[in-house]
Short mmCIF file of C-alpha atoms in Angstrom, two decimals:
data_model
loop_
_atom_site.label_atom_id
_atom_site.label_comp_id
_atom_site.label_asym_id
_atom_site.label_seq_id
_atom_site.Cartn_x
_atom_site.Cartn_y
_atom_site.Cartn_z
CA UNK A 1 0.09 -0.02 -0.04
CA UNK A 2 1.32 3.32 -0.95
CA UNK A 3 2.18 5.64 2.09
CA UNK A 4 -0.11 8.40 0.65
CA UNK A 5 -3.01 6.15 0.39
CA UNK A 6 -2.79 5.33 4.14
CA UNK A 7 -2.27 9.13 5.01
CA UNK A 8 -5.69 9.91 3.19
CA UNK A 9 -7.46 7.07 4.82
CA UNK A 10 -6.42 8.38 8.21
CA UNK A 11 -7.46 11.93 7.41
CA UNK A 12 -10.80 10.73 5.93
CA UNK A 13 -11.43 8.65 9.26
CA UNK A 14 -10.49 11.97 11.45
CA UNK A 15 -12.82 13.95 9.28
CA UNK A 16 -15.68 11.50 9.72
CA UNK A 17 -16.03 10.66 6.17
CA UNK A 18 -17.21 7.29 4.72
CA UNK A 19 -14.20 5.80 2.79
CA UNK A 20 -13.92 2.26 1.42
CA UNK A 21 -10.47 0.99 1.08
CA UNK A 22 -10.41 -1.34 -2.03
CA UNK A 23 -7.66 -3.95 -2.15
CA UNK A 24 -6.58 -5.79 -5.21
CA UNK A 25 -5.48 -9.15 -3.92
CA UNK A 26 -3.96 -10.03 -7.36
CA UNK A 27 -1.93 -6.91 -8.18
CA UNK A 28 -1.73 -5.56 -4.65
CA UNK A 29 -3.14 -2.22 -5.66
CA UNK A 30 -5.00 0.00 -3.25
CA UNK A 31 -7.83 2.53 -3.81
CA UNK A 32 -9.75 4.70 -1.83
CA UNK A 33 -13.54 4.91 -2.68
CA UNK A 34 -16.05 7.37 -1.57
CA UNK A 35 -19.26 5.61 -1.83
CA UNK A 36 -21.45 8.88 -1.21
CA UNK A 37 -19.35 11.79 -2.39
CA UNK A 38 -18.80 11.08 -5.90
CA UNK A 39 -21.11 10.74 -8.82
CA UNK A 40 -18.61 8.59 -10.74
CA UNK A 41 -20.04 5.31 -11.67
CA UNK A 42 -18.21 1.92 -11.55
CA UNK A 43 -18.64 -1.55 -10.45
CA UNK A 44 -16.17 -1.18 -7.68
CA UNK A 45 -18.03 1.99 -6.34
CA UNK A 46 -21.32 0.34 -6.59
CA UNK A 47 -20.25 -2.71 -4.48
CA UNK A 48 -18.51 -0.03 -1.99
CA UNK A 49 -21.70 2.03 -1.78
CA UNK A 50 -23.70 -1.13 -1.33
CA UNK A 51 -21.57 -2.38 1.44
CA UNK A 52 -21.22 1.01 3.19
CA UNK A 53 -24.87 1.43 3.18
CA UNK A 54 -25.58 -2.11 4.40
CA UNK A 55 -23.24 -1.30 7.45
CA UNK A 56 -21.03 -4.31 6.36
CA UNK A 57 -17.36 -4.20 7.45
CA UNK A 58 -16.19 -5.94 4.18
CA UNK A 59 -17.05 -7.13 0.90
CA UNK A 60 -15.45 -8.87 -2.21
CA UNK A 61 -15.93 -8.26 -5.75
CA UNK A 62 -14.59 -10.39 -8.74
CA UNK A 63 -14.07 -8.49 -11.94
CA UNK A 64 -11.62 -8.52 -15.05
CA UNK A 65 -9.06 -6.73 -12.86
CA UNK A 66 -9.01 -9.81 -10.36
CA UNK A 67 -10.27 -9.95 -6.75
CA UNK A 68 -10.76 -6.89 -4.75
CA UNK A 69 -11.25 -6.85 -1.09
CA UNK A 70 -13.43 -4.01 0.09
CA UNK A 71 -13.07 -2.64 3.68
CA UNK A 72 -15.76 -0.17 4.55
CA UNK A 73 -14.62 2.62 7.25
CA UNK A 74 -17.93 4.22 8.07
CA UNK A 75 -17.80 6.91 10.62
CA UNK A 76 -19.05 6.13 14.09
CA UNK A 77 -22.89 5.87 14.83
CA UNK A 78 -24.42 8.78 16.60
CA UNK A 79 -27.83 9.06 18.32
CA UNK A 80 -29.31 12.59 19.25
CA UNK A 81 -31.91 12.55 21.60
CA UNK A 82 -34.21 15.53 22.05
CA UNK A 83 -35.26 15.85 25.48
CA UNK A 84 -33.74 14.78 28.65
CA UNK A 85 -36.89 12.82 29.61
CA UNK A 86 -37.66 9.60 31.26
CA UNK A 87 -37.39 7.49 28.10
CA UNK A 88 -34.05 9.22 27.30
CA UNK A 89 -32.42 7.66 30.32
CA UNK A 90 -32.59 4.05 29.62
CA UNK A 91 -32.50 4.79 25.62
CA UNK A 92 -29.09 6.80 26.11
CA UNK A 93 -27.72 3.84 28.12
CA UNK A 94 -28.86 1.22 25.61
CA UNK A 95 -28.01 3.05 22.64
CA UNK A 96 -24.25 3.53 24.23
CA UNK A 97 -24.00 -0.21 24.80
CA UNK A 98 -25.02 -0.69 21.13
CA UNK A 99 -22.16 1.39 19.96
CA UNK A 100 -23.81 4.97 19.60
CA UNK A 101 -22.18 8.19 20.68
CA UNK A 102 -25.08 9.80 22.34
CA UNK A 103 -25.87 13.32 22.87
CA UNK A 104 -28.99 14.55 24.78
CA UNK A 105 -30.28 18.01 23.84
CA UNK A 106 -32.69 19.86 26.27
CA UNK A 107 -32.80 23.57 26.99
CA UNK A 108 -34.65 22.94 30.29
CA UNK A 109 -31.66 22.91 32.76
CA UNK A 110 -33.52 20.99 35.53
CA UNK A 111 -33.79 17.93 33.08
CA UNK A 112 -30.59 18.14 31.23
CA UNK A 113 -28.21 17.21 34.03
CA UNK A 114 -24.98 15.17 33.95
CA UNK A 115 -26.11 13.36 36.96
CA UNK A 116 -29.18 11.86 35.24
CA UNK A 117 -27.18 10.91 32.06
CA UNK A 118 -23.87 9.74 33.32
CA UNK A 119 -21.41 8.97 30.41
CA UNK A 120 -23.61 11.13 27.89
CA UNK A 121 -23.19 14.29 26.15
CA UNK A 122 -25.80 16.59 27.61
CA UNK A 123 -26.48 20.20 26.14
CA UNK A 124 -28.91 22.90 27.14
CA UNK A 125 -28.54 24.68 23.95
CA UNK A 126 -31.92 25.22 21.89
CA UNK A 127 -32.21 22.26 19.40
CA UNK A 128 -31.72 24.35 16.20
CA UNK A 129 -28.32 25.71 17.55
CA UNK A 130 -27.37 22.31 19.00
CA UNK A 131 -28.21 20.61 15.76
CA UNK A 132 -26.36 23.04 13.66
CA UNK A 133 -23.11 22.16 15.68
CA UNK A 134 -23.89 18.42 15.79
CA UNK A 135 -24.28 18.34 11.85
CA UNK A 136 -26.08 14.91 11.68
CA UNK A 137 -24.92 12.84 8.82
CA UNK A 138 -26.21 9.33 7.55
CA UNK A 139 -24.70 7.55 10.60
CA UNK A 140 -26.86 9.47 12.98
CA UNK A 141 -30.23 8.68 14.47
CA UNK A 142 -32.37 11.42 15.86
CA UNK A 143 -35.18 10.87 18.44
CA UNK A 144 -37.46 13.82 19.58
CA UNK A 145 -38.95 12.80 23.12
CA UNK A 146 -40.27 15.97 24.70
CA UNK A 147 -43.94 16.15 23.22
CA UNK A 148 -43.34 19.83 23.39
CA UNK A 149 -43.39 21.42 19.88
CA UNK A 150 -41.24 24.34 20.95
CA UNK A 151 -38.33 21.71 21.52
CA UNK A 152 -39.05 19.16 19.38
CA UNK A 153 -40.13 20.82 16.24
CA UNK A 154 -36.81 22.85 15.49
CA UNK A 155 -34.76 19.54 15.96
CA UNK A 156 -37.22 17.93 13.60
CA UNK A 157 -36.76 20.53 10.92
CA UNK A 158 -32.97 20.48 11.16
CA UNK A 159 -33.33 16.47 11.08
CA UNK A 160 -35.42 16.42 7.81
CA UNK A 161 -32.80 18.71 6.25
CA UNK A 162 -30.05 16.32 7.13
CA UNK A 163 -29.07 12.81 5.84
CA UNK A 164 -29.80 11.26 9.12
CA UNK A 165 -30.92 7.61 8.68
CA UNK A 166 -33.43 7.42 11.46
CA UNK A 167 -36.02 10.08 12.42
CA UNK A 168 -38.37 9.40 15.21
CA UNK A 169 -40.68 11.27 17.22
CA UNK A 170 -42.75 10.28 20.37
CA UNK A 171 -46.43 10.90 20.41
CA UNK A 172 -49.83 9.38 19.58
CA UNK A 173 -51.24 9.05 16.13
CA UNK A 174 -53.24 12.36 17.03
CA UNK A 175 -49.90 13.92 18.11
CA UNK A 176 -48.26 12.70 14.93
CA UNK A 177 -51.07 14.17 12.59
CA UNK A 178 -50.72 17.65 14.28
CA UNK A 179 -46.87 17.49 13.86
CA UNK A 180 -47.33 16.44 10.26
CA UNK A 181 -49.35 19.59 9.71
CA UNK A 182 -46.80 21.92 11.35
CA UNK A 183 -43.95 20.33 9.28
CA UNK A 184 -46.11 20.96 6.04
CA UNK A 185 -46.29 24.72 7.32
CA UNK A 186 -42.58 24.53 7.53
CA UNK A 187 -42.38 23.68 3.72
CA UNK A 188 -41.62 19.98 3.86
CA UNK A 189 -43.28 17.74 1.49
CA UNK A 190 -45.23 14.56 2.32
CA UNK A 191 -42.27 12.36 1.31
CA UNK A 192 -39.82 14.13 3.57
CA UNK A 193 -42.19 14.18 6.33
CA UNK A 194 -42.62 10.43 5.81
CA UNK A 195 -39.15 9.90 7.13
CA UNK A 196 -40.13 10.77 10.67
CA UNK A 197 -41.22 7.44 12.28
CA UNK A 198 -44.36 8.13 14.35
CA UNK A 199 -45.54 6.48 16.64
CA UNK A 200 -41.90 5.73 17.36
CA UNK A 201 -40.50 2.39 17.82
CA UNK A 202 -41.44 -1.13 16.65
CA UNK A 203 -44.92 -2.25 17.98
CA UNK A 204 -43.98 -4.56 20.85
CA UNK A 205 -46.50 -3.59 23.48
CA UNK A 206 -43.90 -1.25 25.13
CA UNK A 207 -45.21 0.39 28.40
CA UNK A 208 -42.41 1.36 30.73
CA UNK A 209 -39.74 3.87 29.65
CA UNK A 210 -37.24 1.10 29.34
CA UNK A 211 -39.56 -0.90 27.31
CA UNK A 212 -40.06 2.05 24.89
CA UNK A 213 -36.33 2.61 24.82
CA UNK A 214 -36.13 -1.14 23.63
CA UNK A 215 -38.74 -0.48 20.83
CA UNK A 216 -37.07 2.62 19.74
CA UNK A 217 -33.54 1.27 19.65
CA UNK A 218 -34.88 -2.06 17.78
CA UNK A 219 -36.38 0.29 15.21
CA UNK A 220 -33.22 2.22 14.90
CA UNK A 221 -31.15 -1.04 14.28
CA UNK A 222 -33.58 -2.27 11.89
CA UNK A 223 -33.40 1.07 9.72
CA UNK A 224 -29.77 1.08 9.97
CA UNK A 225 -29.30 -2.52 8.38
CA UNK A 226 -32.10 -2.30 5.99
CA UNK A 227 -30.92 0.92 4.76
CA UNK A 228 -31.36 1.80 1.25
CA UNK A 229 -29.38 -0.95 -0.67
CA UNK A 230 -32.39 -1.67 -3.01
CA UNK A 231 -32.51 1.96 -4.03
CA UNK A 232 -28.98 2.11 -5.18
CA UNK A 233 -28.91 2.38 -8.94
CA UNK A 234 -26.93 -0.35 -10.52
CA UNK B 1 -17.91 -1.42 10.05
CA UNK B 2 -18.52 -2.68 13.44
CA UNK B 3 -17.48 0.02 15.84
CA UNK B 4 -15.02 -2.02 17.85
CA UNK B 5 -13.50 -3.38 14.73
CA UNK B 6 -13.33 0.04 13.09
CA UNK B 7 -11.40 1.31 16.30
CA UNK B 8 -9.11 -1.38 16.15
CA UNK B 9 -8.23 -0.86 12.69
CA UNK B 10 -7.92 2.89 13.17
CA UNK B 11 -5.51 2.03 15.81
CA UNK B 12 -3.44 -0.42 13.73
CA UNK B 13 -3.36 1.70 10.71
CA UNK B 14 -2.40 4.90 12.68
CA UNK B 15 0.54 3.12 14.27
CA UNK B 16 1.75 1.61 10.77
CA UNK B 17 1.58 5.07 9.39
CA UNK B 18 3.58 6.46 12.34
CA UNK B 19 6.27 3.59 11.99
CA UNK B 20 6.60 4.29 8.39
CA UNK B 21 6.88 8.06 8.73
CA UNK B 22 9.65 7.32 11.22
CA UNK B 23 11.33 5.50 8.61
CA UNK B 24 10.82 1.90 9.68
CA UNK B 25 9.96 -0.73 7.03
CA UNK B 26 6.37 -2.00 7.68
CA UNK B 27 4.11 -4.61 6.34
CA UNK B 28 0.23 -4.85 6.73
CA UNK B 29 -1.62 -8.18 7.17
CA UNK B 30 -5.53 -8.17 6.50
CA UNK B 31 -7.71 -10.95 7.27
CA UNK B 32 -9.66 -11.36 3.91
CA UNK B 33 -11.60 -14.57 4.27
CA UNK B 34 -12.55 -16.95 6.99
CA UNK B 35 -14.31 -20.24 7.12
CA UNK B 36 -15.79 -21.93 10.12
CA UNK B 37 -14.86 -20.44 13.33
CA UNK B 38 -12.02 -18.28 13.01
CA UNK B 39 -10.80 -16.19 15.99
CA UNK B 40 -10.55 -12.90 14.24
CA UNK B 41 -13.25 -11.42 12.00
CA UNK B 42 -12.59 -10.38 8.25
CA UNK B 43 -10.87 -7.14 8.18
CA UNK B 44 -8.77 -7.47 11.22
CA UNK B 45 -5.41 -6.01 10.80
CA UNK B 46 -1.74 -6.43 11.99
CA UNK B 47 1.09 -4.38 11.11
CA UNK B 48 4.73 -5.49 11.56
CA UNK B 49 8.05 -3.84 11.14
CA UNK B 50 11.32 -5.43 10.48
CA UNK B 51 12.23 -5.75 14.13
CA UNK B 52 9.30 -7.95 14.54
CA UNK B 53 7.34 -5.60 16.49
CA UNK B 54 3.81 -5.82 15.66
CA UNK B 55 0.31 -4.31 16.58
CA UNK B 56 -3.10 -5.63 15.99
CA UNK B 57 -3.94 -9.36 15.52
CA UNK B 58 -5.06 -11.64 12.84
CA UNK B 59 -5.87 -14.87 14.66
CA UNK B 60 -5.72 -14.39 18.30
CA UNK B 61 -2.29 -15.90 18.44
CA UNK B 62 -2.31 -19.14 16.44
CA UNK B 63 -0.74 -17.84 13.13
CA UNK B 64 0.80 -14.60 14.00
CA UNK B 65 4.03 -15.95 14.13
CA UNK B 66 3.89 -17.49 10.53
CA UNK B 67 2.09 -14.10 9.26
CA UNK B 68 4.96 -12.23 10.68
CA UNK B 69 7.62 -14.63 9.06
CA UNK B 70 6.05 -14.02 5.61
CA UNK B 71 5.96 -10.22 6.18
CA UNK B 72 9.61 -10.13 6.33
CA UNK B 73 9.92 -11.69 2.89
CA UNK B 74 7.15 -9.07 1.85
CA UNK B 75 9.01 -6.32 3.21
CA UNK B 76 12.16 -7.64 1.44
CA UNK B 77 10.91 -7.99 -2.02
CA UNK B 78 7.78 -5.79 -2.08
CA UNK B 79 5.61 -8.54 -3.68
CA UNK B 80 2.22 -8.76 -1.60
CA UNK B 81 1.13 -12.29 -0.71
CA UNK B 82 -2.26 -14.04 -0.17
CA UNK B 83 -1.57 -16.72 2.67
CA UNK B 84 -3.98 -19.57 3.49
CA UNK B 85 -4.06 -20.89 6.80
CA UNK B 86 -6.05 -23.94 8.44
CA UNK B 87 -6.55 -23.45 12.06
CA UNK B 88 -6.32 -27.01 13.25
CA UNK B 89 -8.49 -28.28 16.07
CA UNK B 90 -5.32 -28.30 18.59
CA UNK B 91 -4.24 -24.68 17.57
CA UNK B 92 -8.00 -23.52 17.84
CA UNK B 93 -8.19 -25.06 21.26
CA UNK B 94 -5.22 -23.00 22.27
CA UNK B 95 -6.85 -19.85 21.66
CA UNK B 96 -9.82 -21.01 23.30
CA UNK B 97 -12.05 -22.35 20.50
CA UNK B 98 -13.56 -25.74 20.47
CA UNK B 99 -13.54 -26.24 16.63
CA UNK B 100 -11.28 -25.33 13.72
CA UNK B 101 -11.51 -22.75 10.98
CA UNK B 102 -9.59 -21.42 7.82
CA UNK B 103 -8.16 -17.99 7.34
CA UNK B 104 -6.88 -16.26 4.26
CA UNK B 105 -4.56 -13.29 5.17
CA UNK B 106 -3.22 -10.61 2.59
CA UNK B 107 0.27 -9.40 3.51
CA UNK B 108 1.53 -6.49 1.75
CA UNK B 109 4.35 -3.81 2.15
CA UNK B 110 3.71 -0.28 3.29
CA UNK B 111 5.65 1.62 0.46
#
């Protein structure tokens, strides 16, 4: 491997960019592929994109040039929780165990304390400011949990403008319908609003905060692994 | 990539880069295929220099020695090699597994 390939790979990792290292097992050639940044089309890039979207670590491709070993370097998974509420406590812990770097946003200082969320980043900024700084990407899940449009909505607006792979919002069907109307008023179309999962979580009959956290996290995991593989053009 | 595997890979690659920048000769080994129960997943990395100092792991111990020996030749002639290993039941037992597996490791020089 050329030293400059390795330097670039490390720089990409540091910058939080998805990069795929393609290694030709016959010639020893190494290439870096950017599955989401470039419009360039090739068999190799397509395979890289599929692997990256499916959250696979590695993949193999045989073509005329030989056998290529693809190693996916995805940026770390993140979860942003809007609302330092009851459900956020178990959800933050479970998500951290599942490999997510968790940030809790809640401008209400009484809720958003380090003591209630040990080991989690807590911010009391308003969601629009906090979200602008966090810059969610396609490896980010966002869950709005406050029930309060003043707090949830600005976060959801930022979420819908981002490439976050999962956007969920707590609330009944009725609450979700009202939220839908507010998002229309914010200028989003049906398709975009459809990205918000609501009622949030897989239907497992969850009642307690911890059970709801299980339902939400299960839906996040499902969404991550289902991804959009089938939507990738050949 | 699985988070812990990614973190481990970052670590090995960063070290390999550091060594190379310091003028040391370095080879990089990557697990590219596994069959059966192999101790380390595909994508696991090991970097080694000519003093046989290494970081990372391709098998949890049973084939590291052989990979490092081959890596010396790779550093010498610059030709990458694809190595096949069968982890025998005895070897597998030694690293804490009850059954065997097979591993393919690609070794290349860091130029």
